[in-house]
C-alpha positions as a printed Julia matrix, in Angstrom:
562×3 Matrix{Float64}:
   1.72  -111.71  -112.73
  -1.63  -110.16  -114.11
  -1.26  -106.75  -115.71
  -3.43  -104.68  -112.77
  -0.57  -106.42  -110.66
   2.3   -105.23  -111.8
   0.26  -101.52  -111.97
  -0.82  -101.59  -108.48
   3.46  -102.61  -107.45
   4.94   -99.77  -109.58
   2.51   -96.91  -107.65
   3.97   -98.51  -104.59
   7.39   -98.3   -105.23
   6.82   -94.83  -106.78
   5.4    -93.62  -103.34
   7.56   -95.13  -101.47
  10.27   -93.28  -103.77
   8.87   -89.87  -103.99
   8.14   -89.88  -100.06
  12.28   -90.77   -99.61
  13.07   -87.77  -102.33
  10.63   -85.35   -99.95
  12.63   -86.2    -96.98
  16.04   -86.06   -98.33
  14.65   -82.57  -100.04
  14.37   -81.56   -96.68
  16.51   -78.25   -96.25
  19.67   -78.11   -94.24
  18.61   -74.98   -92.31
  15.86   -76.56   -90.46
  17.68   -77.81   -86.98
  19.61   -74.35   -86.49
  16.2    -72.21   -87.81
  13.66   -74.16   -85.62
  15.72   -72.29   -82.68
  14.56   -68.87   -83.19
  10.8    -70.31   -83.25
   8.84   -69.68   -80.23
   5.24   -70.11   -78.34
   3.74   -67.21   -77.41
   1.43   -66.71   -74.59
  -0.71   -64.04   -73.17
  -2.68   -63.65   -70.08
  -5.12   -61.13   -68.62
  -4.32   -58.81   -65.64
  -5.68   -61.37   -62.95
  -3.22   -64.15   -64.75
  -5.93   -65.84   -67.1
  -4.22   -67.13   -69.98
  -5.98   -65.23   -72.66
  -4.65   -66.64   -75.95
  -1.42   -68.14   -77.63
   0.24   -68.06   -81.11
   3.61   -69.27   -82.71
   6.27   -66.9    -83.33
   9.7    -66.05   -84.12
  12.55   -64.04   -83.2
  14.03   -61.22   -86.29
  16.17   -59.26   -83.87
  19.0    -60.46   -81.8
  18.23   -57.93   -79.01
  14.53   -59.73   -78.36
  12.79   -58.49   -80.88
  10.24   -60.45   -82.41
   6.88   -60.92   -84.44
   3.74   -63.09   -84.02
  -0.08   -63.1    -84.16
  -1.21   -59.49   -82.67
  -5.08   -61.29   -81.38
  -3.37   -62.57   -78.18
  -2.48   -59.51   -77.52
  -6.07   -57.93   -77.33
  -6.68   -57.31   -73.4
  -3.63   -59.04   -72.61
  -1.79   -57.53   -69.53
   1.56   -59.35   -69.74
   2.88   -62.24   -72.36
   5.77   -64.59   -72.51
   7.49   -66.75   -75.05
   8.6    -70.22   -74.56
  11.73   -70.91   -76.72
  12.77   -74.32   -77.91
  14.2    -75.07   -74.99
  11.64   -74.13   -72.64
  12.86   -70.92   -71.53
  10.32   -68.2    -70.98
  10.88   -64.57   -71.29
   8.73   -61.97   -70.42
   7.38   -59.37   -73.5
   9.03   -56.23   -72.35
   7.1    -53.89   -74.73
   5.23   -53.62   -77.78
   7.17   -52.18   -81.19
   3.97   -52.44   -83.31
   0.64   -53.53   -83.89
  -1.84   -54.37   -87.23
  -4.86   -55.37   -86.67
  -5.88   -55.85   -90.08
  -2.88   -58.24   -91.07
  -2.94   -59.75   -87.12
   0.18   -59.13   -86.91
   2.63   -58.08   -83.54
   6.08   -57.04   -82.85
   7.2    -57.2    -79.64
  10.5    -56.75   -77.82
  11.65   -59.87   -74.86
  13.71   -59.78   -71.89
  16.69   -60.92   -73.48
  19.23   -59.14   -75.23
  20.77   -62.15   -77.13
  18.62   -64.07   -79.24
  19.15   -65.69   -82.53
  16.89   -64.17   -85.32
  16.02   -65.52   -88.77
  17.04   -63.78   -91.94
  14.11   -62.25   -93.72
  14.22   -62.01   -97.69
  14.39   -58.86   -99.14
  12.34   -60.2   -102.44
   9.07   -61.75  -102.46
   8.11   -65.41  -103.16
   6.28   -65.87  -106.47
   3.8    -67.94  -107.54
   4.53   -71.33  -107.85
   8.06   -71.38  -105.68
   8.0    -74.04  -103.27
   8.03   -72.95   -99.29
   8.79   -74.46   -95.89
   6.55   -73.85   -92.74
   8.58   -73.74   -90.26
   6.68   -75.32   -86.99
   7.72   -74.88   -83.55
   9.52   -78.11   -82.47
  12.83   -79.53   -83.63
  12.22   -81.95   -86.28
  13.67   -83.14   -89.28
  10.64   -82.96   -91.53
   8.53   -79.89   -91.87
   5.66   -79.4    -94.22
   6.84   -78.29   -98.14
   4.43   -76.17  -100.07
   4.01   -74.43  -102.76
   3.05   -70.21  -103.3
  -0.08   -70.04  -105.3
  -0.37   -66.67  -105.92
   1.3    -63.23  -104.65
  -1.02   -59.95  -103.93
   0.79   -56.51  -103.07
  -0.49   -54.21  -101.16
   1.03   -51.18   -99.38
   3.33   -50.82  -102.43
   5.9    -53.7   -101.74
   4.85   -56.1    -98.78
   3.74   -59.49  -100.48
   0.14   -61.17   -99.23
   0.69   -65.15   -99.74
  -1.97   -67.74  -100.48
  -0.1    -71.42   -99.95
  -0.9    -74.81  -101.05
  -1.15   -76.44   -97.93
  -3.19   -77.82   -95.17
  -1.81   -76.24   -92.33
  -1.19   -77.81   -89.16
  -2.74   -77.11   -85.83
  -0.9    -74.78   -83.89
   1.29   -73.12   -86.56
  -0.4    -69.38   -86.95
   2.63   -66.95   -86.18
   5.02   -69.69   -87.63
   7.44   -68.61   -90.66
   6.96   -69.23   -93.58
  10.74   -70.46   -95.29
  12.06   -69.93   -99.07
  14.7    -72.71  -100.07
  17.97   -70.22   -98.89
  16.32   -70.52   -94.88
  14.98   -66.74   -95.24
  11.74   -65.68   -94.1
   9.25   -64.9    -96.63
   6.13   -64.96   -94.62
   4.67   -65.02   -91.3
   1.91   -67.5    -91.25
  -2.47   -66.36   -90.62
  -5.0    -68.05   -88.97
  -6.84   -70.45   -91.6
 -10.06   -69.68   -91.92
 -11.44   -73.23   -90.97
  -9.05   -76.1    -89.75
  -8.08   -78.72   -92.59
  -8.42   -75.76   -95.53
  -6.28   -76.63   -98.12
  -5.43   -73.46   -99.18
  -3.91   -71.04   -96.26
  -2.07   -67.79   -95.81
   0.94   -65.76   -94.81
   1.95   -62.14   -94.53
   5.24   -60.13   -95.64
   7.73   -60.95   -93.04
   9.24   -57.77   -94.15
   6.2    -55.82   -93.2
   5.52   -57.33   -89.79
   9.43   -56.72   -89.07
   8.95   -53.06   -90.48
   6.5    -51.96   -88.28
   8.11   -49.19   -85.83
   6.53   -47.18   -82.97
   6.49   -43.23   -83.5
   5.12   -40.04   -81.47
   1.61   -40.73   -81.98
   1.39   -44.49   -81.92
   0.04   -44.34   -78.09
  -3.28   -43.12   -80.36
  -2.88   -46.13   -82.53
  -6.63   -48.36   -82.06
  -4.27   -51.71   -82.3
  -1.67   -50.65   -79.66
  -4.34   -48.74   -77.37
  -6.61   -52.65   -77.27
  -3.16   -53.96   -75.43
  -2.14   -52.76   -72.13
   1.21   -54.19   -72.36
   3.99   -51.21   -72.52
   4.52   -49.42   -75.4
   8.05   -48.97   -76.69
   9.34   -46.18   -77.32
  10.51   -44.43   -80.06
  14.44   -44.6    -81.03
  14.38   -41.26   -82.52
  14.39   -38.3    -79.65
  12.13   -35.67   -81.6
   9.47   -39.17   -81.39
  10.06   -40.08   -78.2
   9.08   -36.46   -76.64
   6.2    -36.59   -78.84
   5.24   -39.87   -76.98
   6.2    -38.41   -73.7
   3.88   -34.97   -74.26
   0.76   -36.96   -75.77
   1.88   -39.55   -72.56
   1.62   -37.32   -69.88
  -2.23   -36.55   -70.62
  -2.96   -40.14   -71.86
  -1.56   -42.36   -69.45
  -2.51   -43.07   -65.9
   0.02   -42.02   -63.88
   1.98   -45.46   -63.11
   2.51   -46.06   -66.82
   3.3    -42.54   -67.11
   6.4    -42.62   -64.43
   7.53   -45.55   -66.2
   7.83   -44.18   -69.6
  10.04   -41.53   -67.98
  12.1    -43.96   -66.69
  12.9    -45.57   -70.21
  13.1    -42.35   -71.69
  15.55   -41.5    -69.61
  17.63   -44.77   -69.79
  17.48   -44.71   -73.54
  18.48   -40.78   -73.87
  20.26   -39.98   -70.37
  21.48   -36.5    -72.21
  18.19   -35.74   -73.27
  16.83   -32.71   -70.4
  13.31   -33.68   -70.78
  13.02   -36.7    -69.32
  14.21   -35.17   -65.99
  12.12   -32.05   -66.38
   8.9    -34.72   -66.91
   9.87   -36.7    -64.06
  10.46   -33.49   -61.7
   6.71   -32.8    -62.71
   5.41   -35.82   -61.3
   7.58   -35.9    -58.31
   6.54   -32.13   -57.59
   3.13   -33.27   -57.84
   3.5    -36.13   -55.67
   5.37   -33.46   -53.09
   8.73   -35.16   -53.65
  10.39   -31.37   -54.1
  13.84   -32.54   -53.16
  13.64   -35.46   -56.01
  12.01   -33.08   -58.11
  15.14   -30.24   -57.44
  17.43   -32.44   -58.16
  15.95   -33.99   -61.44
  15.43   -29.61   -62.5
  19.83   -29.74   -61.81
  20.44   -32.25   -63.38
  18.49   -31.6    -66.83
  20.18   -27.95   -66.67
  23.63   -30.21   -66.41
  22.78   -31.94   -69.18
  20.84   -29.64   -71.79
  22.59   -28.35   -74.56
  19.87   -25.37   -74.3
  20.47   -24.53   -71.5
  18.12   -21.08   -70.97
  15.11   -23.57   -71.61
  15.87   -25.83   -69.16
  16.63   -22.82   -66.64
  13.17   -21.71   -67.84
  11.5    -24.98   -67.08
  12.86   -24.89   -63.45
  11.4    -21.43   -63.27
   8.17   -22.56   -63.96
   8.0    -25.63   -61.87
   9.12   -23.52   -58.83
   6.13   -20.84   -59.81
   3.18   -23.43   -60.15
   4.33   -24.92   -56.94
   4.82   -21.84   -54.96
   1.47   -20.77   -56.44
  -1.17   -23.95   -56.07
   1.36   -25.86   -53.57
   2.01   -23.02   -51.08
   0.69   -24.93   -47.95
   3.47   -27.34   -48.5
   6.23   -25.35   -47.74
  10.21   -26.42   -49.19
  12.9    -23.9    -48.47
  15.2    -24.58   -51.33
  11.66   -22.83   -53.62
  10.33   -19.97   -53.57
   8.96   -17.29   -56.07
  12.32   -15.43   -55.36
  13.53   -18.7    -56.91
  11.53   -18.74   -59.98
  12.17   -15.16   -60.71
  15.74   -15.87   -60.65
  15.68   -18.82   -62.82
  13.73   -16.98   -65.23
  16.53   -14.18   -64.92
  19.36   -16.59   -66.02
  17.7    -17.99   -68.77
  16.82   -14.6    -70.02
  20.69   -13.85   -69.29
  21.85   -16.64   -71.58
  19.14   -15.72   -74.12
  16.9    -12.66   -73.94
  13.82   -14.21   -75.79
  10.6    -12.08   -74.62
   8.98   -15.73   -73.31
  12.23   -15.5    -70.35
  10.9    -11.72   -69.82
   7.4    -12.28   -70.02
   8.22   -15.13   -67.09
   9.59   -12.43   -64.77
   6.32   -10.38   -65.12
   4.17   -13.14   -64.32
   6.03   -14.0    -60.95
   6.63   -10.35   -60.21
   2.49    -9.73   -60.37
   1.94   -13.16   -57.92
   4.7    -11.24   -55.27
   2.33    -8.25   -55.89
   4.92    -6.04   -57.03
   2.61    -4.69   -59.23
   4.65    -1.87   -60.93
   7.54    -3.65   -61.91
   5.21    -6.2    -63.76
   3.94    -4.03   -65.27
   7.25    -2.36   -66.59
   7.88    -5.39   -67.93
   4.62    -6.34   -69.98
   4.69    -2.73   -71.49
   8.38    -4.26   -72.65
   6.95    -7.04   -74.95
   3.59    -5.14   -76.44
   5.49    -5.02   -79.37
   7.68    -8.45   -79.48
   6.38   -11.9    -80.76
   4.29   -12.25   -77.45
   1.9     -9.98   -78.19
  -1.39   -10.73   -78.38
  -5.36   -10.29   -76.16
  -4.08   -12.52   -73.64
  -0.67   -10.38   -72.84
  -2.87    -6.63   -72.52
  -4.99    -8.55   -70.32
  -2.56    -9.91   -67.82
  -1.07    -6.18   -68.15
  -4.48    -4.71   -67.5
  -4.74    -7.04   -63.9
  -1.26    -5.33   -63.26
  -3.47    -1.57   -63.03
  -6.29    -3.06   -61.49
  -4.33    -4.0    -58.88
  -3.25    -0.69   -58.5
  -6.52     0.82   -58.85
  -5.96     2.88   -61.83
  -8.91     1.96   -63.78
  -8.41     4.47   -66.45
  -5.03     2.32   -67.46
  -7.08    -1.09   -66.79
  -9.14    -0.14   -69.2
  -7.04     1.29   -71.78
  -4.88    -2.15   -71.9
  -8.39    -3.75   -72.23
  -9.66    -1.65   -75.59
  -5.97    -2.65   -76.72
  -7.05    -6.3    -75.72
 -10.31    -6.16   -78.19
  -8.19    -4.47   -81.08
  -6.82    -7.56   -81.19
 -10.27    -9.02   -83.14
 -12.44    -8.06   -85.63
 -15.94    -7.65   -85.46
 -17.88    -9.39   -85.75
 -16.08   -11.37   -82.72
 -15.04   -14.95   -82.35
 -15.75   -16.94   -79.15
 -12.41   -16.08   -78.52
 -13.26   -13.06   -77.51
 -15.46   -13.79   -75.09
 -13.62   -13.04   -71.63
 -11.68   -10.47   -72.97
 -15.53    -8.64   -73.38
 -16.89    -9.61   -70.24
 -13.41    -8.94   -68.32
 -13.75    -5.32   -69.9
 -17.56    -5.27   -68.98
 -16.29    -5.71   -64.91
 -13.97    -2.72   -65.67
 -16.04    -0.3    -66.85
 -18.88    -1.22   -64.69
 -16.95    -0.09   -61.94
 -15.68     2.96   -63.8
 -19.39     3.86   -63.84
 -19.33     3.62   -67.3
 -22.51     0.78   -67.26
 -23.81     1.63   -70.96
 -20.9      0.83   -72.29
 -20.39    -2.18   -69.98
 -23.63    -3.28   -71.53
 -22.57    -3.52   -74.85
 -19.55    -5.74   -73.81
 -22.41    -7.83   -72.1
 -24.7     -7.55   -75.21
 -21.53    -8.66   -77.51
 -20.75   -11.48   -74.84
 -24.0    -12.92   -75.24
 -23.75   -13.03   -78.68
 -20.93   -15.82   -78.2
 -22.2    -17.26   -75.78
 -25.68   -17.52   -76.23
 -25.94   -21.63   -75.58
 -24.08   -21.16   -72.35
 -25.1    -17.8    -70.46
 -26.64   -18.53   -67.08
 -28.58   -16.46   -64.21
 -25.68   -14.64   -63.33
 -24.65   -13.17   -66.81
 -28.26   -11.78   -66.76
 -28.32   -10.35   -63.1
 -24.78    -9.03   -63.88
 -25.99    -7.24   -67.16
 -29.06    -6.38   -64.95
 -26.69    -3.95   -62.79
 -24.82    -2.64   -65.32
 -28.56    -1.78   -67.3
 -30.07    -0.21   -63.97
 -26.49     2.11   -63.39
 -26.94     3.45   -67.06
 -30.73     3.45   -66.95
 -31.93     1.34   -69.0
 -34.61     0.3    -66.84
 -37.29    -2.21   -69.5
 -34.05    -4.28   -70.69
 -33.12    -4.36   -67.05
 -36.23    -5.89   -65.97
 -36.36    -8.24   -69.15
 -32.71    -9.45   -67.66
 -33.57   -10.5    -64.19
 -36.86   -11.79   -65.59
 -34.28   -13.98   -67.43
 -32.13   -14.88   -64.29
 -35.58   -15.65   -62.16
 -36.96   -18.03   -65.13
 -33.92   -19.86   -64.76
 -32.83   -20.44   -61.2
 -37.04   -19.79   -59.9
 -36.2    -20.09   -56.42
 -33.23   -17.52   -55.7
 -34.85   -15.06   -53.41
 -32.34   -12.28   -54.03
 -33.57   -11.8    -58.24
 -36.99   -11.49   -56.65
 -35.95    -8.63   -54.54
 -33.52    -7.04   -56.62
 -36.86    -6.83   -59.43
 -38.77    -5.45   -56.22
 -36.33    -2.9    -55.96
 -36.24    -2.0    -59.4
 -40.14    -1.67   -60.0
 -40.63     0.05   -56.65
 -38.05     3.04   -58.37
 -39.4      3.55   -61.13
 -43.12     3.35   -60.06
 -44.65    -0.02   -60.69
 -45.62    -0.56   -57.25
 -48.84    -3.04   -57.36
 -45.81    -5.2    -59.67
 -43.41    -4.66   -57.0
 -45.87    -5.61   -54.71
 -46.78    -8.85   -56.45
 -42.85    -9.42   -56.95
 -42.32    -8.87   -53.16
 -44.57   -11.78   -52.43
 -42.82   -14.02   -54.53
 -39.62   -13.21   -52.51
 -41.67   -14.14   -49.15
 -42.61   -17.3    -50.94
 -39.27   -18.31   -51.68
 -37.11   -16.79   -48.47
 -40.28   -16.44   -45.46
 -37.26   -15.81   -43.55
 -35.12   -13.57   -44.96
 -36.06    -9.61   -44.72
 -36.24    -8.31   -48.34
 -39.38    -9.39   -49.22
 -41.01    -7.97   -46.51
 -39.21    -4.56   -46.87
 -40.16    -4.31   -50.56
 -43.86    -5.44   -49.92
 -43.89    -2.66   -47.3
 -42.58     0.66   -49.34
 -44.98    -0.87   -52.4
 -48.22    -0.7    -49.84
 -47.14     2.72   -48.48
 -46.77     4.05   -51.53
 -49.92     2.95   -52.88
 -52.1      4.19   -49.71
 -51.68     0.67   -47.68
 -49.91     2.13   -44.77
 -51.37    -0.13   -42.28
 -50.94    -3.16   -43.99
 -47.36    -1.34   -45.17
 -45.91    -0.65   -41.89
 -47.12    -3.83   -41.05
 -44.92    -5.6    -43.27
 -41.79    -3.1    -43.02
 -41.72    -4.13   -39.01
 -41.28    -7.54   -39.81
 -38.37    -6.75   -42.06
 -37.02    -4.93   -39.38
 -37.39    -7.85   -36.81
 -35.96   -10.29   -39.36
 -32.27    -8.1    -39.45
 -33.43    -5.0    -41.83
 -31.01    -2.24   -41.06
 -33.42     0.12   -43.43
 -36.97    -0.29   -41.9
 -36.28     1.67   -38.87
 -36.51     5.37   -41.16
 -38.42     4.1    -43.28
 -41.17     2.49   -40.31
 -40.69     6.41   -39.01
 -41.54     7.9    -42.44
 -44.5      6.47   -43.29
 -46.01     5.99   -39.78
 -46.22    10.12   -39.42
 -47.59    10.66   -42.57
């Protein structure tokens, strides 16, 4: 036997040798481990299977982790365990999109996790992939190098070319832990391939705000929620304005299965059955969170509320066990069980929508000096006196309204100006209404419209300012050109104070724009009688007066007998 012979046998037998030492190497944990190894799937709203990935269960109440880029879109999911049992994904726990990584939560609450190592491969330790199928062989590797990031989770790069369909797979250290849960290779038959911290994709947890997470928000497959209570009414407030309204009832309902002592979860779902007119559901929700809160004067305080807003904007749909003699009393008992000025302040605003004016009023002059006070509280009190007509105290709670800023104002203080404008304008006190309006402007200077300037118009022509109140309606016509009533409130204007050939030219405008309305024609009159056109004048005044002008009768009589 020639030399290259007996060369060529030996690498045969030591194959054939090392390939029998790789299979009896072959960990014991493999046919009890490849159990908790699943397929996921994920499909679209319309049932279009969207994407799938391996993964594997770390939880024995369903919890699990896998790719997260099924998830994108994805409407519902299952998994397919190893014995070709699906079970619905029940909610999402967490979401990276930069690591592709899920967890997820099944419909099953026994399921048989893996262990996950609490210490990191290193370099050059050999690994296991762990596929999803039973077998008795499954791929051996080796680590090639360990990057950290986020302080302790380990970032793998593996010897290894990576079979088809193994992304999501664990990745096994020689004890049957989890080190790693394996990435997509960049391009199939790579020899080199990745895995991310099992730790980290087990460690990711859903808090208050993670309905705002980009990941989570690309999936419209439920979001978990929180296990602690302070988190999970942070989900349930930032919920309620981000959710439509089907996914919003059902987050109420887990909330309320996972904390059934917590009050808010009834008080949320009374709001949504008040606003779907269910007021006898809602009732009994408002009971039972009282029954159940260890606060009780807040949840006596929510119940006041809900009764007010639905006496107030619901009032055509009557229900007999609510009414604002309700409210008021609910507000009363929490107030009873703790006098906080919020319980009191409750009272005054249901007092002033029963129009008992007085005793609201009482009652704000309680808390000027508690925690409440502030622009917003004078100016509630002020609406108490206005309803009374005493415009002297309207206006005093007003000026104690604006000592609440400093000059120079904030938007802010916007309408708390213009509120005290309306106030002293019908006090009669119009210059000082127009500095309100000139401050208001000020503020508002990108969003003042026609009306601001015919209202500071009225107030400028009551304290006789007559140029800046023709610069203001010159304003208001400029922007809304075809409003007949700025052309004949300018026609008025010029005609008193002299400027009759202007008036006159105004007053045609105002025929222009309204040929069938009367003030043009009155204005256009008065201007040619006063500027010797009685002909043409009277003319014009009896066509006001056959188009509905109450006026051009005396005045048709005046200037026809001079």
């Amino acid at each position: 036997m020639s030399n290259r012979t007996m060369k060529r046998l030996y690498l045969i037998l030591f194959t054939i040798n090392f390939s029998l030492f790789t299979c009896l190497a072959q960990p014991g944990w493999i046919k009890k481990a490849t159990k908790s190894v699943f397929t996921l799937k994920t499909f679209s709203a319309d049932g279009t299977l969207i994407g799938s990935s391996s993964g594997f269960f770390t939880g024995s109440q369903g919890e699990a982790v896998s790719s997260f880029a099924p998830f994108k879109g994805a409407a519902s999911a299952v998994v397919i365990d190893t014995q070709g049992k699906e079970l619905p994904v029940e909610s999402m726990l967490g979401a990276n999109d930069t690591y592709d990584v899920a967890k997820f939560r099944v419909a099953s609450r026994k399921t048989q996790p893996l262990t996950i190592a609490t210490t990191n491969a290193t370099a050059d330790m050999q690994v296991w992939l762990l596929p999803y199928r039973e077998t008795k062989s499954i791929p051996q590797c080796t680590v090639r190098k360990t990057e950290i990031f986020r302080d302790n989770y380990a970032y793998y790069t593996v010897a290894l070319n990576m079979p088809e369909g193994t992304t999501g797979c664990p990745l096994m250290n020689e004890a049957g832990e989890v080190v790693g849960l394996m990435q997509q290779p960049y391009n199939q038959g790579d020899t080199l391939c990745y895995a991310v911290s099992a730790v980290f994709a087990d460690s990711m947890r859903i808090n208050g705000l993670s309905l705002n997470d980009p990941a989570l928000k690309s999936t419209f497959i439920k979001k978990d929620l929180p296990t602690d209570l302070s988190q999970a009414l942070l989900t349930l407030y930032i919920g309620q304005a981000s959710l439509d309204s089907a996914s919003f009832v059902q987050m109420t309902e887990d909330f309320i299965a996972r904390f059934p002592n917590a009050p808010d979860g009834y008080t949320y779902r009374a709001q949504t059955e008040a606003g779907g007119k269910d007021f006898a559901a809602a009732a009994s929700d408002m009971e039972q969170a009282i029954k159940v809160a260890d606060k009780k004067d807040e949840a006596h305080f929510n119940y006041s509320k809900l009764i007010y807003q639905k006496e107030i904007y619901m009032s055509q749909d009557p229900f007999d066990a609510w009414s604002l003699d309700k409210a008021l009393a609910e507000a009363q008992e929490a107030e009873r069980l703790n006098p906080l000025p919020v319980y009191r302040h409750q009272q005054a605003v249901i007092l002033y929508a029963q129009k008992k004016y007085s005793e609201a009023a009482d009652i704000y002059a309680t808390l000027f000096d508690s925690d409440l006070r502030s622009a917003e509280l004078f100016y509630e009190a002020s609406r108490c006196k206005a309803a009374q007509n005493d415009t002297v105290g309207q206006i005093a709670l007003l000026d104690s309204c604006m000592t609440m800023f400093n000059k120079p104002y904030l938007k802010e203080a916007a309408p708390y100006l213009y509120a005290r404008s309306q106030s002293l304008m019908d006090a009669r006190r119009y210059r000082e209404a127009v500095n309100d309006l000139n401050e208001y402007e000020k503020l508002m200077q990108a969003t003042v419209n026609a009306n601001f300037y015919y209202t500071r118009f009225q107030a400028e022509v009551g304290g006789r300012l007559y140029q800046q109140a023709l610069n203001d309606i010159d304003r208001a016509i400029q922007m809304v050109p075809e409003y007949d009533l700025y052309y004949a409130e300018k026609a008025s204007l010029q005609v008193r104070v002299g400027l009759y050939e202007e008036a006159a030219a105004t007053a045609r405008e105002c025929i222009r724009v309204a040929p069938d309305h009367s003030d043009g024609y009155l204005f256009l009159g008065i201007a040619q009688c006063l500027t010797n056109q009685k002909s043409e004048g009277v003319k014009n005044l009896q066509k006001a007066k056959e188009l509905g002008d109450s006026q051009a009768d005396n005045l048709i009589d005046k200037y026809s007998k001079e």
